[in-house]
mmCIF file of C-alpha atoms and ligand atoms in Angstrom:
data_model
loop_
_atom_site.group_PDB
_atom_site.id
_atom_site.type_symbol
_atom_site.label_atom_id
_atom_site.label_comp_id
_atom_site.label_asym_id
_atom_site.label_seq_id
_atom_site.Cartn_x
_atom_site.Cartn_y
_atom_site.Cartn_z
ATOM 1 C CA MET A 1 0.000 0.000 0.000
ATOM 2 C CA THR A 2 1.195 3.502 -0.801
ATOM 3 C CA ASN A 3 1.581 5.798 2.198
ATOM 4 C CA ILE A 4 0.419 9.403 1.962
ATOM 5 C CA LEU A 5 1.433 11.831 4.709
ATOM 6 C CA VAL A 6 -1.661 13.819 5.696
ATOM 7 C CA THR A 7 -0.952 16.830 7.887
ATOM 8 C CA GLY A 8 -3.993 17.933 9.824
ATOM 9 C CA GLY A 9 -5.499 14.492 9.311
ATOM 10 C CA ALA A 10 -7.333 14.751 12.642
ATOM 11 C CA GLY A 11 -9.152 17.896 11.563
ATOM 12 C CA TYR A 12 -12.396 18.417 9.709
ATOM 13 C CA ILE A 13 -11.217 18.240 6.098
ATOM 14 C CA GLY A 14 -8.122 16.136 6.788
ATOM 15 C CA SER A 15 -10.145 13.354 8.444
ATOM 16 C CA HIS A 16 -12.497 13.172 5.457
ATOM 17 C CA ALA A 17 -9.437 13.089 3.179
ATOM 18 C CA CYS A 18 -8.031 10.136 5.143
ATOM 19 C CA LYS A 19 -11.284 8.254 4.618
ATOM 20 C CA ALA A 20 -11.256 9.014 0.875
ATOM 21 C CA LEU A 21 -7.597 8.003 0.565
ATOM 22 C CA LYS A 22 -8.219 4.701 2.322
ATOM 23 C CA ARG A 23 -11.174 4.014 0.043
ATOM 24 C CA ALA A 24 -8.939 4.729 -2.951
ATOM 25 C CA GLY A 25 -6.396 2.147 -1.777
ATOM 26 C CA TYR A 26 -3.810 4.386 -0.068
ATOM 27 C CA THR A 27 -2.671 4.369 3.551
ATOM 28 C CA PRO A 28 -3.157 7.830 5.051
ATOM 29 C CA VAL A 29 -0.551 8.593 7.723
ATOM 30 C CA CYS A 30 -2.076 11.285 9.906
ATOM 31 C CA TYR A 31 0.353 13.871 11.288
ATOM 32 C CA ASP A 32 -1.428 16.243 13.640
ATOM 33 C CA SER A 33 -0.629 18.261 16.754
ATOM 34 C CA LEU A 34 -4.202 17.855 18.068
ATOM 35 C CA VAL A 35 -4.236 21.578 18.831
ATOM 36 C CA THR A 36 -7.415 21.895 16.774
ATOM 37 C CA GLY A 37 -7.855 18.256 15.667
ATOM 38 C CA TRP A 38 -9.434 15.263 17.418
ATOM 39 C CA GLU A 39 -7.749 11.921 18.027
ATOM 40 C CA GLU A 40 -11.191 10.269 17.671
ATOM 41 C CA ALA A 41 -11.181 11.458 14.042
ATOM 42 C CA VAL A 42 -8.104 9.356 13.216
ATOM 43 C CA LYS A 43 -9.746 6.157 12.025
ATOM 44 C CA PHE A 44 -8.273 5.297 8.663
ATOM 45 C CA GLY A 45 -4.532 4.820 9.139
ATOM 46 C CA PRO A 46 -1.617 5.325 11.540
ATOM 47 C CA PHE A 47 -1.369 8.393 13.734
ATOM 48 C CA GLU A 48 1.772 10.393 14.449
ATOM 49 C CA LYS A 49 1.316 13.249 16.880
ATOM 50 C CA GLY A 50 3.618 16.157 16.170
ATOM 51 C CA GLU A 51 4.015 19.834 15.470
ATOM 52 C CA LEU A 52 4.517 20.999 11.900
ATOM 53 C CA SER A 53 7.274 23.278 13.111
ATOM 54 C CA ASP A 54 9.229 20.290 14.513
ATOM 55 C CA ARG A 55 11.639 19.461 11.702
ATOM 56 C CA ALA A 56 13.326 16.547 13.501
ATOM 57 C CA ARG A 57 9.970 14.899 14.190
ATOM 58 C CA LEU A 58 8.906 15.388 10.558
ATOM 59 C CA ASP A 59 12.177 13.857 9.339
ATOM 60 C CA ASP A 60 11.551 10.808 11.564
ATOM 61 C CA VAL A 61 8.039 10.384 10.177
ATOM 62 C CA PHE A 62 9.275 10.668 6.582
ATOM 63 C CA ARG A 63 11.942 8.025 7.339
ATOM 64 C CA LYS A 64 9.460 5.698 9.042
ATOM 65 C CA TYR A 65 6.687 5.737 6.413
ATOM 66 C CA LYS A 66 8.442 6.763 3.173
ATOM 67 C CA PRO A 67 5.293 8.485 1.898
ATOM 68 C CA ALA A 68 4.818 8.833 -1.854
ATOM 69 C CA ALA A 69 3.214 12.250 -1.425
ATOM 70 C CA VAL A 70 2.152 14.838 1.114
ATOM 71 C CA MET A 71 -1.333 16.262 1.556
ATOM 72 C CA HIS A 72 -1.054 19.383 3.647
ATOM 73 C CA PHE A 73 -4.223 20.413 5.488
ATOM 74 C CA ALA A 74 -2.863 21.521 8.867
ATOM 75 C CA ALA A 75 -3.498 25.227 9.303
ATOM 76 C CA LEU A 76 -5.281 27.864 11.285
ATOM 77 C CA SER A 77 -8.300 28.822 9.203
ATOM 78 C CA GLN A 78 -10.483 31.415 10.868
ATOM 79 C CA VAL A 79 -10.794 34.715 9.059
ATOM 80 C CA GLY A 80 -11.881 36.672 12.153
ATOM 81 C CA GLU A 81 -9.092 35.319 14.360
ATOM 82 C CA SER A 82 -6.544 36.037 11.634
ATOM 83 C CA MET A 83 -7.528 39.701 11.755
ATOM 84 C CA ARG A 84 -7.105 39.849 15.520
ATOM 85 C CA GLU A 85 -3.864 37.829 15.663
ATOM 86 C CA PRO A 86 -2.046 38.066 12.330
ATOM 87 C CA GLY A 87 1.289 36.994 13.831
ATOM 88 C CA LEU A 88 -0.246 33.699 14.874
ATOM 89 C CA TYR A 89 -1.353 33.061 11.293
ATOM 90 C CA TRP A 90 1.917 33.979 9.638
ATOM 91 C CA ARG A 91 3.856 31.833 12.082
ATOM 92 C CA ALA A 92 1.530 28.828 12.272
ATOM 93 C CA ASN A 93 0.678 28.737 8.597
ATOM 94 C CA VAL A 94 3.651 30.115 6.696
ATOM 95 C CA LEU A 95 6.674 29.237 8.847
ATOM 96 C CA SER A 96 5.372 25.764 9.664
ATOM 97 C CA SER A 97 4.516 25.062 6.032
ATOM 98 C CA LEU A 98 8.015 26.129 5.024
ATOM 99 C CA THR A 99 9.424 23.624 7.519
ATOM 100 C CA LEU A 100 7.175 20.901 6.112
ATOM 101 C CA ILE A 101 8.077 21.754 2.508
ATOM 102 C CA GLU A 102 11.790 21.672 3.317
ATOM 103 C CA ALA A 103 11.374 18.312 5.062
ATOM 104 C CA THR A 104 9.434 17.011 2.049
ATOM 105 C CA VAL A 105 12.179 18.033 -0.362
ATOM 106 C CA ALA A 106 14.898 16.633 1.922
ATOM 107 C CA ALA A 107 13.070 13.281 2.015
ATOM 108 C CA GLY A 108 13.047 13.165 -1.781
ATOM 109 C CA VAL A 109 9.221 13.323 -1.979
ATOM 110 C CA LYS A 110 8.173 15.049 -5.184
ATOM 111 C CA ASN A 111 4.381 15.294 -4.975
ATOM 112 C CA PHE A 112 2.554 17.755 -2.726
ATOM 113 C CA VAL A 113 -1.162 18.552 -2.491
ATOM 114 C CA PHE A 114 -1.983 21.801 -0.722
ATOM 115 C CA SER A 115 -5.146 23.303 0.783
ATOM 116 C CA SER A 116 -5.339 26.910 -0.238
ATOM 117 C CA THR A 117 -8.340 29.170 -0.221
ATOM 118 C CA CYS A 118 -10.508 31.546 -2.210
ATOM 119 C CA ALA A 119 -9.622 34.070 0.530
ATOM 120 C CA THR A 120 -6.398 34.595 -1.457
ATOM 121 C CA TYR A 121 -8.490 36.415 -4.100
ATOM 122 C CA GLY A 122 -9.870 39.007 -1.685
ATOM 123 C CA ASP A 123 -12.845 41.269 -2.302
ATOM 124 C CA GLN A 124 -13.025 41.815 -6.036
ATOM 125 C CA ASP A 125 -16.247 43.313 -7.330
ATOM 126 C CA ASN A 126 -17.664 41.904 -10.549
ATOM 127 C CA VAL A 127 -14.640 39.730 -11.178
ATOM 128 C CA VAL A 128 -15.029 36.100 -12.221
ATOM 129 C CA LEU A 129 -12.722 34.266 -9.850
ATOM 130 C CA ASN A 130 -10.733 31.737 -11.790
ATOM 131 C CA GLU A 131 -7.267 30.363 -11.212
ATOM 132 C CA SER A 132 -5.570 33.179 -13.103
ATOM 133 C CA SER A 133 -7.407 35.950 -11.262
ATOM 134 C CA ALA A 134 -5.204 38.379 -9.364
ATOM 135 C CA GLN A 135 -4.850 37.681 -5.641
ATOM 136 C CA TYR A 136 -5.468 40.540 -3.222
ATOM 137 C CA PRO A 137 -6.208 38.923 0.153
ATOM 138 C CA ILE A 138 -7.874 41.226 2.692
ATOM 139 C CA ASN A 139 -7.205 39.106 5.788
ATOM 140 C CA ALA A 140 -4.147 37.448 7.298
ATOM 141 C CA TYR A 141 -5.610 33.996 6.690
ATOM 142 C CA GLY A 142 -5.764 34.586 2.936
ATOM 143 C CA GLY A 143 -2.399 36.342 2.974
ATOM 144 C CA SER A 144 -0.728 33.443 4.752
ATOM 145 C CA LYS A 145 -2.152 30.912 2.284
ATOM 146 C CA ARG A 146 -1.052 32.971 -0.686
ATOM 147 C CA ALA A 147 2.468 33.088 0.750
ATOM 148 C CA ILE A 148 2.536 29.280 0.944
ATOM 149 C CA GLU A 149 1.426 29.107 -2.688
ATOM 150 C CA ASP A 150 4.435 31.302 -3.517
ATOM 151 C CA ILE A 151 6.768 29.056 -1.527
ATOM 152 C CA LEU A 152 5.498 26.002 -3.423
ATOM 153 C CA ARG A 153 6.037 27.753 -6.740
ATOM 154 C CA ASP A 154 9.628 28.595 -5.788
ATOM 155 C CA PHE A 155 10.411 25.086 -4.537
ATOM 156 C CA GLY A 156 8.886 23.724 -7.726
ATOM 157 C CA ALA A 157 11.281 25.807 -9.775
ATOM 158 C CA SER A 158 14.349 25.058 -7.674
ATOM 159 C CA ASN A 159 13.765 21.524 -6.370
ATOM 160 C CA GLY A 160 11.333 19.900 -8.760
ATOM 161 C CA LEU A 161 8.587 19.687 -6.126
ATOM 162 C CA GLU A 162 5.315 19.222 -8.026
ATOM 163 C CA SER A 163 2.246 20.640 -6.335
ATOM 164 C CA VAL A 164 -1.470 20.594 -6.843
ATOM 165 C CA ILE A 165 -2.930 23.626 -5.094
ATOM 166 C CA PHE A 166 -6.639 23.646 -4.334
ATOM 167 C CA ARG A 167 -8.295 26.971 -3.600
ATOM 168 C CA TYR A 168 -11.303 26.002 -1.536
ATOM 169 C CA PHE A 169 -14.459 27.983 -1.461
ATOM 170 C CA ASN A 170 -16.667 27.311 1.618
ATOM 171 C CA VAL A 171 -16.436 23.734 2.785
ATOM 172 C CA ALA A 172 -19.544 22.283 4.432
ATOM 173 C CA GLY A 173 -21.354 19.013 5.156
ATOM 174 C CA ALA A 174 -20.042 15.817 6.677
ATOM 175 C CA ASP A 175 -19.382 12.174 5.889
ATOM 176 C CA PRO A 176 -22.863 10.745 5.077
ATOM 177 C CA GLU A 177 -21.991 7.734 7.261
ATOM 178 C CA ALA A 178 -21.218 10.165 10.108
ATOM 179 C CA GLU A 179 -17.888 8.480 10.897
ATOM 180 C CA VAL A 180 -16.261 11.912 10.819
ATOM 181 C CA GLY A 181 -17.646 15.420 10.607
ATOM 182 C CA GLU A 182 -17.118 19.069 11.382
ATOM 183 C CA PHE A 183 -16.316 19.976 14.958
ATOM 184 C CA HIS A 184 -14.249 22.996 15.881
ATOM 185 C CA GLN A 185 -13.612 24.274 19.368
ATOM 186 C CA PRO A 186 -14.523 27.102 19.413
ATOM 187 C CA GLU A 187 -16.844 26.884 16.410
ATOM 188 C CA THR A 188 -16.901 29.903 14.102
ATOM 189 C CA HIS A 189 -18.393 28.564 10.868
ATOM 190 C CA LEU A 190 -21.859 29.405 9.687
ATOM 191 C CA ILE A 191 -23.518 26.026 9.172
ATOM 192 C CA PRO A 192 -22.389 24.253 12.381
ATOM 193 C CA LEU A 193 -23.219 27.365 14.412
ATOM 194 C CA MET A 194 -26.638 27.465 12.830
ATOM 195 C CA LEU A 195 -27.285 23.795 13.561
ATOM 196 C CA ASP A 196 -26.211 24.349 17.181
ATOM 197 C CA ALA A 197 -28.665 27.253 17.431
ATOM 198 C CA ILE A 198 -31.440 25.136 15.902
ATOM 199 C CA ALA A 199 -30.704 22.337 18.386
ATOM 200 C CA GLY A 200 -30.727 24.801 21.297
ATOM 201 C CA LYS A 201 -27.038 24.098 22.039
ATOM 202 C CA ARG A 202 -26.196 27.781 21.820
ATOM 203 C CA ASP A 203 -27.927 31.131 21.617
ATOM 204 C CA ALA A 204 -29.183 32.621 18.399
ATOM 205 C CA LEU A 205 -26.909 32.832 15.384
ATOM 206 C CA THR A 206 -25.690 36.342 14.615
ATOM 207 C CA ILE A 207 -25.733 37.352 10.965
ATOM 208 C CA PHE A 208 -22.495 39.268 10.439
ATOM 209 C CA GLY A 209 -23.597 42.268 8.416
ATOM 210 C CA THR A 210 -26.847 42.977 6.595
ATOM 211 C CA ASP A 211 -25.663 46.016 4.636
ATOM 212 C CA TYR A 212 -23.465 44.356 2.009
ATOM 213 C CA GLU A 213 -24.085 45.154 -1.636
ATOM 214 C CA THR A 214 -25.866 41.888 -2.321
ATOM 215 C CA PRO A 215 -29.553 41.305 -3.092
ATOM 216 C CA ASP A 216 -30.478 40.627 0.555
ATOM 217 C CA GLY A 217 -27.603 42.527 2.196
ATOM 218 C CA THR A 218 -25.753 39.458 3.516
ATOM 219 C CA CYS A 219 -22.481 37.920 2.290
ATOM 220 C CA ILE A 220 -22.511 35.395 -0.515
ATOM 221 C CA ARG A 221 -20.425 32.231 -0.502
ATOM 222 C CA ASP A 222 -19.964 29.206 -2.748
ATOM 223 C CA TYR A 223 -20.441 26.083 -0.605
ATOM 224 C CA VAL A 224 -18.812 22.775 -1.508
ATOM 225 C CA HIS A 225 -19.408 19.418 0.177
ATOM 226 C CA VAL A 226 -16.413 18.163 2.144
ATOM 227 C CA CYS A 227 -16.714 14.706 0.502
ATOM 228 C CA ASP A 228 -16.615 16.230 -2.979
ATOM 229 C CA LEU A 229 -13.700 18.381 -1.900
ATOM 230 C CA VAL A 230 -11.608 15.459 -0.675
ATOM 231 C CA ASP A 231 -12.485 13.426 -3.779
ATOM 232 C CA ALA A 232 -10.806 16.223 -5.743
ATOM 233 C CA HIS A 233 -7.702 15.691 -3.608
ATOM 234 C CA VAL A 234 -7.518 12.026 -4.577
ATOM 235 C CA LEU A 235 -7.880 13.074 -8.227
ATOM 236 C CA GLY A 236 -5.154 15.687 -7.666
ATOM 237 C CA LEU A 237 -2.872 13.026 -6.233
ATOM 238 C CA LYS A 238 -3.435 10.809 -9.279
ATOM 239 C CA TRP A 239 -2.777 13.821 -11.508
ATOM 240 C CA LEU A 240 0.635 14.195 -9.883
ATOM 241 C CA GLU A 241 1.312 10.441 -10.011
ATOM 242 C CA GLU A 242 0.644 10.555 -13.748
ATOM 243 C CA GLY A 243 3.332 13.209 -14.070
ATOM 244 C CA LYS A 244 0.992 15.968 -15.190
ATOM 245 C CA GLY A 245 2.837 18.557 -13.136
ATOM 246 C CA SER A 246 1.986 21.483 -10.898
ATOM 247 C CA ARG A 247 -1.474 22.958 -11.269
ATOM 248 C CA ILE A 248 -3.890 25.194 -9.371
ATOM 249 C CA PHE A 249 -7.604 24.371 -9.134
ATOM 250 C CA ASN A 250 -10.515 26.264 -7.613
ATOM 251 C CA LEU A 251 -12.875 23.988 -5.703
ATOM 252 C CA GLY A 252 -16.319 25.561 -5.758
ATOM 253 C CA THR A 253 -19.513 24.915 -7.647
ATOM 254 C CA GLY A 254 -20.064 28.356 -9.168
ATOM 255 C CA SER A 255 -23.328 28.853 -7.247
ATOM 256 C CA GLY A 256 -23.420 31.494 -4.534
ATOM 257 C CA PHE A 257 -25.752 31.568 -1.532
ATOM 258 C CA SER A 258 -26.272 34.406 0.922
ATOM 259 C CA VAL A 259 -26.279 33.903 4.678
ATOM 260 C CA ARG A 260 -30.054 34.404 4.646
ATOM 261 C CA GLU A 261 -30.442 31.754 1.944
ATOM 262 C CA VAL A 262 -28.410 29.286 4.006
ATOM 263 C CA ILE A 263 -30.695 30.007 6.965
ATOM 264 C CA ASP A 264 -33.787 29.372 4.786
ATOM 265 C CA HIS A 265 -32.392 26.062 3.529
ATOM 266 C CA SER A 266 -31.533 24.976 7.063
ATOM 267 C CA ARG A 267 -35.068 25.681 8.151
ATOM 268 C CA SER A 268 -36.459 23.503 5.375
ATOM 269 C CA VAL A 269 -33.949 20.644 5.911
ATOM 270 C CA THR A 270 -34.430 20.442 9.686
ATOM 271 C CA ASN A 271 -38.075 21.559 9.840
ATOM 272 C CA LYS A 272 -37.060 23.777 12.728
ATOM 273 C CA ASP A 273 -36.836 27.469 13.227
ATOM 274 C CA VAL A 274 -33.398 29.098 13.070
ATOM 275 C CA PRO A 275 -33.014 31.589 15.913
ATOM 276 C CA TYR A 276 -30.911 34.502 14.670
ATOM 277 C CA THR A 277 -30.142 38.151 15.259
ATOM 278 C CA GLU A 278 -28.624 40.710 12.924
ATOM 279 C CA GLY A 279 -25.220 42.071 13.893
ATOM 280 C CA ASP A 280 -22.276 44.078 12.594
ATOM 281 C CA ARG A 281 -19.965 43.023 9.824
ATOM 282 C CA ARG A 282 -17.094 40.726 10.793
ATOM 283 C CA PRO A 283 -13.742 42.359 9.956
ATOM 284 C CA GLY A 284 -11.985 40.628 7.059
ATOM 285 C CA ASP A 285 -15.125 39.244 5.388
ATOM 286 C CA CYS A 286 -15.434 39.579 1.617
ATOM 287 C CA THR A 287 -18.817 40.520 0.143
ATOM 288 C CA LYS A 288 -18.969 37.685 -2.347
ATOM 289 C CA LEU A 289 -16.747 34.682 -3.066
ATOM 290 C CA VAL A 290 -17.979 32.440 -5.868
ATOM 291 C CA SER A 291 -15.814 30.321 -8.129
ATOM 292 C CA GLY A 292 -15.914 31.153 -11.809
ATOM 293 C CA SER A 293 -13.879 28.164 -12.902
ATOM 294 C CA THR A 294 -14.710 24.698 -14.206
ATOM 295 C CA ARG A 295 -11.068 23.656 -14.485
ATOM 296 C CA ALA A 296 -11.334 20.918 -11.829
ATOM 297 C CA VAL A 297 -14.338 19.424 -13.613
ATOM 298 C CA GLU A 298 -12.750 19.601 -17.048
ATOM 299 C CA GLU A 299 -9.190 18.579 -16.236
ATOM 300 C CA LEU A 300 -9.496 16.340 -13.166
ATOM 301 C CA GLY A 301 -12.876 14.855 -14.043
ATOM 302 C CA TRP A 302 -14.232 16.141 -10.705
ATOM 303 C CA THR A 303 -17.958 15.573 -10.131
ATOM 304 C CA PRO A 304 -19.171 17.571 -7.110
ATOM 305 C CA ASP A 305 -22.495 15.720 -6.916
ATOM 306 C CA ARG A 306 -23.103 16.158 -3.192
ATOM 307 C CA SER A 307 -22.569 19.911 -3.242
ATOM 308 C CA THR A 308 -26.176 21.049 -3.120
ATOM 309 C CA LEU A 309 -27.074 23.142 -0.103
ATOM 310 C CA GLN A 310 -29.808 20.617 0.707
ATOM 311 C CA THR A 311 -27.364 17.649 0.835
ATOM 312 C CA MET A 312 -24.634 19.576 2.652
ATOM 313 C CA ILE A 313 -26.992 20.730 5.384
ATOM 314 C CA SER A 314 -28.720 17.367 5.744
ATOM 315 C CA ASP A 315 -25.377 15.500 5.994
ATOM 316 C CA ALA A 316 -24.153 18.080 8.518
ATOM 317 C CA TRP A 317 -27.411 17.729 10.455
ATOM 318 C CA ARG A 318 -27.092 13.917 10.551
ATOM 319 C CA TRP A 319 -23.541 14.243 11.873
ATOM 320 C CA HIS A 320 -24.696 16.884 14.329
ATOM 321 C CA GLN A 321 -27.267 14.478 15.739
ATOM 322 C CA THR A 322 -25.323 11.211 15.689
ATOM 323 C CA GLY A 323 -21.619 11.966 15.546
ATOM 324 C CA HIS A 324 -19.382 14.395 17.435
ATOM 325 C CA TYR A 325 -16.172 14.056 19.345
ATOM 326 C CA ASP A 326 -17.386 15.997 22.407
ATOM 327 C CA LYS A 327 -18.235 13.006 24.503
HETATM 328 N N1 UDP B 1 -21.339 34.150 9.251
HETATM 329 C C1 UDP B 1 -22.349 34.755 9.971
HETATM 330 N N2 UDP B 1 -22.479 34.440 11.294
HETATM 331 C C2 UDP B 1 -21.659 33.538 11.914
HETATM 332 C C3 UDP B 1 -20.641 32.915 11.162
HETATM 333 C C4 UDP B 1 -20.505 33.243 9.836
HETATM 334 O O1 UDP B 1 -23.103 35.584 9.446
HETATM 335 O O2 UDP B 1 -21.830 33.312 13.130
HETATM 336 C C5 UDP B 1 -21.173 34.492 7.836
HETATM 337 C C6 UDP B 1 -19.819 35.084 7.527
HETATM 338 O O3 UDP B 1 -19.830 36.482 7.721
HETATM 339 C C7 UDP B 1 -19.625 34.674 6.069
HETATM 340 C C8 UDP B 1 -20.382 33.355 5.954
HETATM 341 O O4 UDP B 1 -21.273 33.313 7.083
HETATM 342 O O5 UDP B 1 -20.271 35.604 5.229
HETATM 343 C C9 UDP B 1 -19.470 32.158 6.000
HETATM 344 O O6 UDP B 1 -18.614 32.298 7.118
HETATM 345 P P1 UDP B 1 -17.724 31.105 7.654
HETATM 346 O O7 UDP B 1 -17.040 31.586 8.891
HETATM 347 O O8 UDP B 1 -18.536 29.864 7.756
HETATM 348 O O9 UDP B 1 -16.673 30.853 6.482
HETATM 349 P P2 UDP B 1 -15.613 31.866 5.789
HETATM 350 O O10 UDP B 1 -16.352 32.490 4.634
HETATM 351 O O11 UDP B 1 -15.149 32.825 6.806
HETATM 352 O O12 UDP B 1 -14.534 30.949 5.314
#
């Protein structure tokens, strides 16, 4: 079996990626500090606890498992927090990723799959966001991810490291079998917060800003199902294995939904009222982020079939009711 080193494999997206890799016949080796991840989410391969910034530990793990490729998910990923503590984001995301990339190159591993973000594009009015769009991040999260993209480009040129970079739009939903799912502590993302509010586990959801220049005044996002997203990663890995070289792909569906529309869908999926209040804008939020690219569909053969709002919310709701790591 081919080993794949999965950083952040105990987190939301990383744990789903481990499941998809195992199903595709790989052995996912989860490397995670458990600072934001959950050991209960490591179910699909060996676990190595460690910090990304710990070069000696990374070198040991590369020696032990001889992975054919790296999938790098580990990161801090909250827009709001990145505005309050930019240093944390530049250190945890950029410096640690540099350490990982150097360890990867030193181990002779040539294939690298990286989680980037549509937040690298920033707030661009009336621009179709495709992979060649300019990148003007407006928060430290997006800035830190763009910097890692630059590092990968430079190591590609100098060391032959081939990378597939995925720029995620908004990831949502959960494993339909509810083996793994979304659980952050603290939670900051719209859909899990909304489901908590519906279930009475927390107070009303606050809509962050109702005065944006959108039809209903709330921010618009392009939501993609976590299972579709990780399927793209397996396709990206095969792309690299076939020697097709470094490439950047947006992962979004091209359909945008406002916060109010997500609330309406949640009401119809759960048949319950969504308690919410209207609040101020959250610093760092873009008005609208919707992918304008079909490159992943055309070139990777990606089929994001589960990425309807209905399926994402109902899978998240199932996980919310049956899963969880907060025992
Ligand atoms: N949002 C909101 N209330 C919340 C959390 C999020 O109105 O309690 C909005 C947020 O302003 C953004 C959208 O929901 O427009 C998605 O936010 P999330 O944090 O889930 O993802 P992000 O877009 O920051 O990656």
